mmCIF file with all atom_site columns, C-alpha atoms in Angstrom:
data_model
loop_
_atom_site.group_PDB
_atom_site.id
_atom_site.type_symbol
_atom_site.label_atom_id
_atom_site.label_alt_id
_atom_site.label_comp_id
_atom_site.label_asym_id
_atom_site.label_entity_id
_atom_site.label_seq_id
_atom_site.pdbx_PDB_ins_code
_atom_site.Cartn_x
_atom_site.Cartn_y
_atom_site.Cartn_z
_atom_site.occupancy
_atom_site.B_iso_or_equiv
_atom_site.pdbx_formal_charge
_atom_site.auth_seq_id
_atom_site.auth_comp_id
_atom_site.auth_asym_id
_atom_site.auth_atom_id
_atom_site.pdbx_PDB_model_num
ATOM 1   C CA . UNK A 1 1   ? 0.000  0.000  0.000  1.00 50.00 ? 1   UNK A CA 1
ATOM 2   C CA . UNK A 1 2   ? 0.903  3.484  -0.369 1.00 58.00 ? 2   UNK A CA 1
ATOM 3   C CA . UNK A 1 3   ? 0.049  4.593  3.355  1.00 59.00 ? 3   UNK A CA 1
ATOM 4   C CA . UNK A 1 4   ? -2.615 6.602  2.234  1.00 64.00 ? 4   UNK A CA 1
ATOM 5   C CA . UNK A 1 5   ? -4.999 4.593  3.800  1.00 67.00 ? 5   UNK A CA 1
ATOM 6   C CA . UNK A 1 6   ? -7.162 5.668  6.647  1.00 70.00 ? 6   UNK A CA 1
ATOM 7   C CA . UNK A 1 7   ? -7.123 1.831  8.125  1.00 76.00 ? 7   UNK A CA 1
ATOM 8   C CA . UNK A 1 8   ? -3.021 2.070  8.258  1.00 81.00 ? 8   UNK A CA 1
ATOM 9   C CA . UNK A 1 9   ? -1.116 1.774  11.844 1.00 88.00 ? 9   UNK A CA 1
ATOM 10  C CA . UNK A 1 10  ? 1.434  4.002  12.277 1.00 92.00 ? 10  UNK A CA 1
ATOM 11  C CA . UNK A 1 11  ? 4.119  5.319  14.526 1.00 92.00 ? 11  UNK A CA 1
ATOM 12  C CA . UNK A 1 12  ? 3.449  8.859  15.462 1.00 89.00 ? 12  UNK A CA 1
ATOM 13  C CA . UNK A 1 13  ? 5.551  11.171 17.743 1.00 91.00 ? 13  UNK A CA 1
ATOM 14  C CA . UNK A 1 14  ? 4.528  12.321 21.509 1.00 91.00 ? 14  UNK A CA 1
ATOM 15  C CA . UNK A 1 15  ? 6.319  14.748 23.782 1.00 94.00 ? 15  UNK A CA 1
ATOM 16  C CA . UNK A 1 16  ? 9.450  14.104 25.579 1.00 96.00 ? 16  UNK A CA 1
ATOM 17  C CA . UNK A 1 17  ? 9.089  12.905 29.026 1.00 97.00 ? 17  UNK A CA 1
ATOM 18  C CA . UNK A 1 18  ? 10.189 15.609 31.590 1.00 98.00 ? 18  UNK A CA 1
ATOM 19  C CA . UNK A 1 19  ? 13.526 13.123 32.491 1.00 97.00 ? 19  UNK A CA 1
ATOM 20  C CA . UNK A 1 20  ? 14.928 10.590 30.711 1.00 97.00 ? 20  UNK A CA 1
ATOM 21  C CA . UNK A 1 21  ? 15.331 7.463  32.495 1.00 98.00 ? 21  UNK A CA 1
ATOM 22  C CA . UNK A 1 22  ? 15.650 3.931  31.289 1.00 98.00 ? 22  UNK A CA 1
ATOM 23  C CA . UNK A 1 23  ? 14.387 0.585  33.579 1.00 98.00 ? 23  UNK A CA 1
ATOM 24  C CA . UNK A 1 24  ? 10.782 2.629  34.949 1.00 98.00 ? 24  UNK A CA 1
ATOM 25  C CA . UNK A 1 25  ? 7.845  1.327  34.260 1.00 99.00 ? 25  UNK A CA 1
ATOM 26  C CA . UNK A 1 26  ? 3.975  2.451  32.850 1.00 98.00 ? 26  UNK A CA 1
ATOM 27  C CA . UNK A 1 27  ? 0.890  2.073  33.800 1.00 98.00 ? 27  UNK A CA 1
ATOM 28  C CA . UNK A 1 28  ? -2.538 3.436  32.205 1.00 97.00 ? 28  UNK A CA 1
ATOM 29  C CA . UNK A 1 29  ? -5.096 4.718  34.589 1.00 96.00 ? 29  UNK A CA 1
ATOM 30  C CA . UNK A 1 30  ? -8.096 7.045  34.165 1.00 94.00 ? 30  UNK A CA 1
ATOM 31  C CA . UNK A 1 31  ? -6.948 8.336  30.847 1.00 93.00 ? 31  UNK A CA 1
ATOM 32  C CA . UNK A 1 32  ? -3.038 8.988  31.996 1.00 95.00 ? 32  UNK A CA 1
ATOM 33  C CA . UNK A 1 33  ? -0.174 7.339  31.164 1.00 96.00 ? 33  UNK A CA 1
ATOM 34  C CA . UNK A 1 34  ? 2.049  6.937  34.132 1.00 98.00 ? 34  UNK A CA 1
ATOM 35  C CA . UNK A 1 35  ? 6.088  6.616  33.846 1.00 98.00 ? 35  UNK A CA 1
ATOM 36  C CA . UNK A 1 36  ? 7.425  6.149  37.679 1.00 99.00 ? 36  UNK A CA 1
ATOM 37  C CA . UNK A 1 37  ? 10.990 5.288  38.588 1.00 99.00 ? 37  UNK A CA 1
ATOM 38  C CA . UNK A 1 38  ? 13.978 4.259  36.644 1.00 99.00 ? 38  UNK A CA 1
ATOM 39  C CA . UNK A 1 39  ? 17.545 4.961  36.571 1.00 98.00 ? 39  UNK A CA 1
ATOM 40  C CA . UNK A 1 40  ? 18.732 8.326  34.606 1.00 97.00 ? 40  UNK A CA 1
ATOM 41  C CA . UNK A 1 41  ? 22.035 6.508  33.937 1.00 96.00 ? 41  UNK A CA 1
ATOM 42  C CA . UNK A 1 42  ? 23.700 8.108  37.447 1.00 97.00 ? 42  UNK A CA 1
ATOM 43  C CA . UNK A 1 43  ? 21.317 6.783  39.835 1.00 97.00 ? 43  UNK A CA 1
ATOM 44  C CA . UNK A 1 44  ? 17.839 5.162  40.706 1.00 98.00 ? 44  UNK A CA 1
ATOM 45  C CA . UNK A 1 45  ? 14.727 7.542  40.359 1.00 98.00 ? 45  UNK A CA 1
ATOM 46  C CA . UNK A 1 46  ? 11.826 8.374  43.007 1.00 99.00 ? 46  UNK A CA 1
ATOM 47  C CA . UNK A 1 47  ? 10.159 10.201 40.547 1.00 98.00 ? 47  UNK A CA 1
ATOM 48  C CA . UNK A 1 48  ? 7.169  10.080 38.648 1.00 98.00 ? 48  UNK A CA 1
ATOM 49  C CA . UNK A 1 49  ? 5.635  11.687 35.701 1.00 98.00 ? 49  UNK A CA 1
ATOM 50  C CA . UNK A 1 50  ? 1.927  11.223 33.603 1.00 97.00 ? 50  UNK A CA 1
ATOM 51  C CA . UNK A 1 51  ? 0.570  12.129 30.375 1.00 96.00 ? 51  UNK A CA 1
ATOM 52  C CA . UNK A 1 52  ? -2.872 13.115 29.504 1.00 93.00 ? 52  UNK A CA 1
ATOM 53  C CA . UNK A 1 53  ? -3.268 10.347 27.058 1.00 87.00 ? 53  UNK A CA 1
ATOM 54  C CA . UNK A 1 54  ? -7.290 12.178 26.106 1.00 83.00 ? 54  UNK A CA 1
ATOM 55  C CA . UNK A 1 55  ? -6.432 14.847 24.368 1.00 69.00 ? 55  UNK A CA 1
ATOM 56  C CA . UNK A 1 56  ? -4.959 13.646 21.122 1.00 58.00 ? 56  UNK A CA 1
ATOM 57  C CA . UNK A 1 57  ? -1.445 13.167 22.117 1.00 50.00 ? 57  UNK A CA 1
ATOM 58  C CA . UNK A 1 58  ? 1.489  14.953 20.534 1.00 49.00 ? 58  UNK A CA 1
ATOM 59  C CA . UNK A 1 59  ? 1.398  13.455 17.604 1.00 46.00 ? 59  UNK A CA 1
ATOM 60  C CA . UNK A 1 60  ? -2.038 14.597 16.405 1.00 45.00 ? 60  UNK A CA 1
ATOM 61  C CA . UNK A 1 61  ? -4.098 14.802 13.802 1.00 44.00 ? 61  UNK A CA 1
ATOM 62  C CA . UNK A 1 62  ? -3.058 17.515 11.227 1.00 43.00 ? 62  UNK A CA 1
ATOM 63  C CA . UNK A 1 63  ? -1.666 16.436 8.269  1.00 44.00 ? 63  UNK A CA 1
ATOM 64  C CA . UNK A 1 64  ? 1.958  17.508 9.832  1.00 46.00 ? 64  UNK A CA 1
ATOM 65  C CA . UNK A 1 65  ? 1.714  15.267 12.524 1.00 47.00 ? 65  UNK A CA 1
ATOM 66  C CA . UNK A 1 66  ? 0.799  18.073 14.747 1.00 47.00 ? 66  UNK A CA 1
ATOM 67  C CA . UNK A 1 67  ? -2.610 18.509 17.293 1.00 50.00 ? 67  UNK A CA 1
ATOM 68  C CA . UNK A 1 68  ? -4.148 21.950 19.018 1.00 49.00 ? 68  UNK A CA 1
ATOM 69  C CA . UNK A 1 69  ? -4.101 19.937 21.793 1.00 59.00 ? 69  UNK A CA 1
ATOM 70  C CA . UNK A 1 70  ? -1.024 18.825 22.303 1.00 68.00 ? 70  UNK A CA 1
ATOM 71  C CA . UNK A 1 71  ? -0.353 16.665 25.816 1.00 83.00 ? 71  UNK A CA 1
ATOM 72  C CA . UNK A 1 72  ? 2.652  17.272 27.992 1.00 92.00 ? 72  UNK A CA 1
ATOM 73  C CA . UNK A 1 73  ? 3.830  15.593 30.428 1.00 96.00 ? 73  UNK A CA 1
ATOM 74  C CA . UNK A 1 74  ? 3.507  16.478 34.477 1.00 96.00 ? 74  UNK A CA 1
ATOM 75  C CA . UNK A 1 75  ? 5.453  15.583 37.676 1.00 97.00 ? 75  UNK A CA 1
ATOM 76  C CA . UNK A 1 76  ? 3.946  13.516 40.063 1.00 97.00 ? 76  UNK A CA 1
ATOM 77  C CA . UNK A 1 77  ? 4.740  12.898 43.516 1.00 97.00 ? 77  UNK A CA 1
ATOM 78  C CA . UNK A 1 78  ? 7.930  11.269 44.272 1.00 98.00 ? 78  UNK A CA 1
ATOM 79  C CA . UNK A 1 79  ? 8.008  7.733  45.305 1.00 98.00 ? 79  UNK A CA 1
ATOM 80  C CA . UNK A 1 80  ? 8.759  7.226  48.982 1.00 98.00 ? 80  UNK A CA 1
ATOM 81  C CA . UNK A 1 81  ? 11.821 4.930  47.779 1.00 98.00 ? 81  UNK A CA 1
ATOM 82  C CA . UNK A 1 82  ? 13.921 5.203  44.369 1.00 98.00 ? 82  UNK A CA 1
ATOM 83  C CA . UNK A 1 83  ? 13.182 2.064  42.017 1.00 98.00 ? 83  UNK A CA 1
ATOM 84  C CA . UNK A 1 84  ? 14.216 0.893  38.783 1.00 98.00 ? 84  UNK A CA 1
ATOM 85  C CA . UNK A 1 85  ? 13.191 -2.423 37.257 1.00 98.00 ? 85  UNK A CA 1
ATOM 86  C CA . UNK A 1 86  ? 10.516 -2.173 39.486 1.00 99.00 ? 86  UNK A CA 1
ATOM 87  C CA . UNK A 1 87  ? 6.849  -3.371 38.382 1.00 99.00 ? 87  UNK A CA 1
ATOM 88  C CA . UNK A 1 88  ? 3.914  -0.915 38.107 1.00 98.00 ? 88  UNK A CA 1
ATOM 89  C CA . UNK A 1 89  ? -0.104 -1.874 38.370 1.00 98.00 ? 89  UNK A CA 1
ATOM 90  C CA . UNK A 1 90  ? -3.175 0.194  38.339 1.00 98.00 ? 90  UNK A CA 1
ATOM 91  C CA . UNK A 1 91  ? -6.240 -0.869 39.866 1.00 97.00 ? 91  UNK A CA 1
ATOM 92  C CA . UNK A 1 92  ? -9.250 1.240  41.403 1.00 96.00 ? 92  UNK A CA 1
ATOM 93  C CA . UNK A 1 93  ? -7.630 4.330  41.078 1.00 96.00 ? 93  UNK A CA 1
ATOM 94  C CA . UNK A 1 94  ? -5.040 3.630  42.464 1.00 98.00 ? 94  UNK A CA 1
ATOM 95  C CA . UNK A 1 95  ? -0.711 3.277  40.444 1.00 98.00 ? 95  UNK A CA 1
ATOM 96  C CA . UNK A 1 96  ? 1.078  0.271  42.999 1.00 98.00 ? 96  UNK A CA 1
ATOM 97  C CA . UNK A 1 97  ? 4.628  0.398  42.549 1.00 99.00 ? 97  UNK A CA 1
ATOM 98  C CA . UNK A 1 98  ? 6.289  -2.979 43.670 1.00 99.00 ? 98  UNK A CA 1
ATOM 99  C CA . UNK A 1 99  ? 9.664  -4.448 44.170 1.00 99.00 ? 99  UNK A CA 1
ATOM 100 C CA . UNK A 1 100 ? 12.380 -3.438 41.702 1.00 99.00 ? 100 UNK A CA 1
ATOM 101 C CA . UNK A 1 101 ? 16.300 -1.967 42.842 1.00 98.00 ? 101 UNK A CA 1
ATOM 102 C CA . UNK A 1 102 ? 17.211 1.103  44.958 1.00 97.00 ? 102 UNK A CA 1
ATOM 103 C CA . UNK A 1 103 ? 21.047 0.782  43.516 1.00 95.00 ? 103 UNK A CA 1
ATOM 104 C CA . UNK A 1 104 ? 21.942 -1.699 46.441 1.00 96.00 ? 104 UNK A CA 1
ATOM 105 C CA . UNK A 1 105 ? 19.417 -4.218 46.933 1.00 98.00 ? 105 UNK A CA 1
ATOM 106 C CA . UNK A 1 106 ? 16.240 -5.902 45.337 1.00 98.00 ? 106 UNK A CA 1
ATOM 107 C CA . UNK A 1 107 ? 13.048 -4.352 46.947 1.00 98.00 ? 107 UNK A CA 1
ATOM 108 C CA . UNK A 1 108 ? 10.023 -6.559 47.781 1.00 98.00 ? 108 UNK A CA 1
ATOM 109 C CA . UNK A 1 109 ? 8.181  -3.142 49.588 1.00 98.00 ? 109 UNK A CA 1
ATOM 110 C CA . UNK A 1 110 ? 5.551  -1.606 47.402 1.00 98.00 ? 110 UNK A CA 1
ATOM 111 C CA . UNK A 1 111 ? 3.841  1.572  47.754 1.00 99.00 ? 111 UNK A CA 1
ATOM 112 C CA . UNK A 1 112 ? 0.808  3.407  45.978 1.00 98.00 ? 112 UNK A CA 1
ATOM 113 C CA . UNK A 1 113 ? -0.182 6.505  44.511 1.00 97.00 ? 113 UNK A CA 1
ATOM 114 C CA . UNK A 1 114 ? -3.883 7.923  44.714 1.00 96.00 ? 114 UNK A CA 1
ATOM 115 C CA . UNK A 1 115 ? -4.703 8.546  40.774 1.00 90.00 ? 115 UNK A CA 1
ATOM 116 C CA . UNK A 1 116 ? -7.407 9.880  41.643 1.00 85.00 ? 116 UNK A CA 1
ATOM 117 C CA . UNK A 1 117 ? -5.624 13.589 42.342 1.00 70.00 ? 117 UNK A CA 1
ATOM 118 C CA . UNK A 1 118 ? -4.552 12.636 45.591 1.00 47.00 ? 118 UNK A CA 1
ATOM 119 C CA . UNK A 1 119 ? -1.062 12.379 47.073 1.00 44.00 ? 119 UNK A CA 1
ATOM 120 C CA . UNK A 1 120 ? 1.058  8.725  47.154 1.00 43.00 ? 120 UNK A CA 1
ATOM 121 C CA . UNK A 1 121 ? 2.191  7.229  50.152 1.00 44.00 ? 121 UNK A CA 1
ATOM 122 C CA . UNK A 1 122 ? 2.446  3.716  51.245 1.00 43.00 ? 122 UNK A CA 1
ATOM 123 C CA . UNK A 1 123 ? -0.845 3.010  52.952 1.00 40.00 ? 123 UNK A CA 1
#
């Protein structure tokens, strides 16, 4: 085919995250994409970050790949323990973040963030 058709997948581009970081893990929840943890190639991340994944993305609609309205990605609160490797779940509103490596050891504690527009923490 030519890639003219309206029925053909493509690749299209979406905004950098706010940090790059390698070994985090996603989640979808509520619309969001969630990217949490990592390692930025120095040392294991705490942080978080989410895309509004409803509002055509960054790599839009227009015929130049471009949207008028364009996601971003946001911080999020910090985990209460850097991860990378680690493995991230959404259920009822809620982004778990479980085991992974703080840089020294391999982490069976999990924690939780309220997706829901409320603050993390491990309860």
């Amino acid at each position: 085919e030519d890639g003219t058709s309206p029925l053909v997948s493509r690749w299209r581009s979406e905004p950098d995250m706010l940090q790059a970081r390698s070994g985090l893990a996603l989640a979808a929840l509520n619309g969001f994409v969630y990217a949490i943890g990592g390692n930025d190639g120095t040392e294991r991340l705490s942080s978080g970050e989410r895309l509004d994944g409803r509002g055509g993305g960054g790599g839009g609609g227009g015929e130049d790949g471009t949207s008028p309205l364009v996601s971003r990605w946001r911080s999020e609160p910090d985990m209460l323990q850097a991860r990378s490797g680690l493995a991230l779940a959404a259920l009822n509103g809620f982004v778990y973040a479980i085991g992974g490596n703080d840089g020294t050891e391999r982490l069976s504690s999990g924690e939780r963030l309220d997706g829901r527009g409320g603050g993390g923490g491990g309860g």
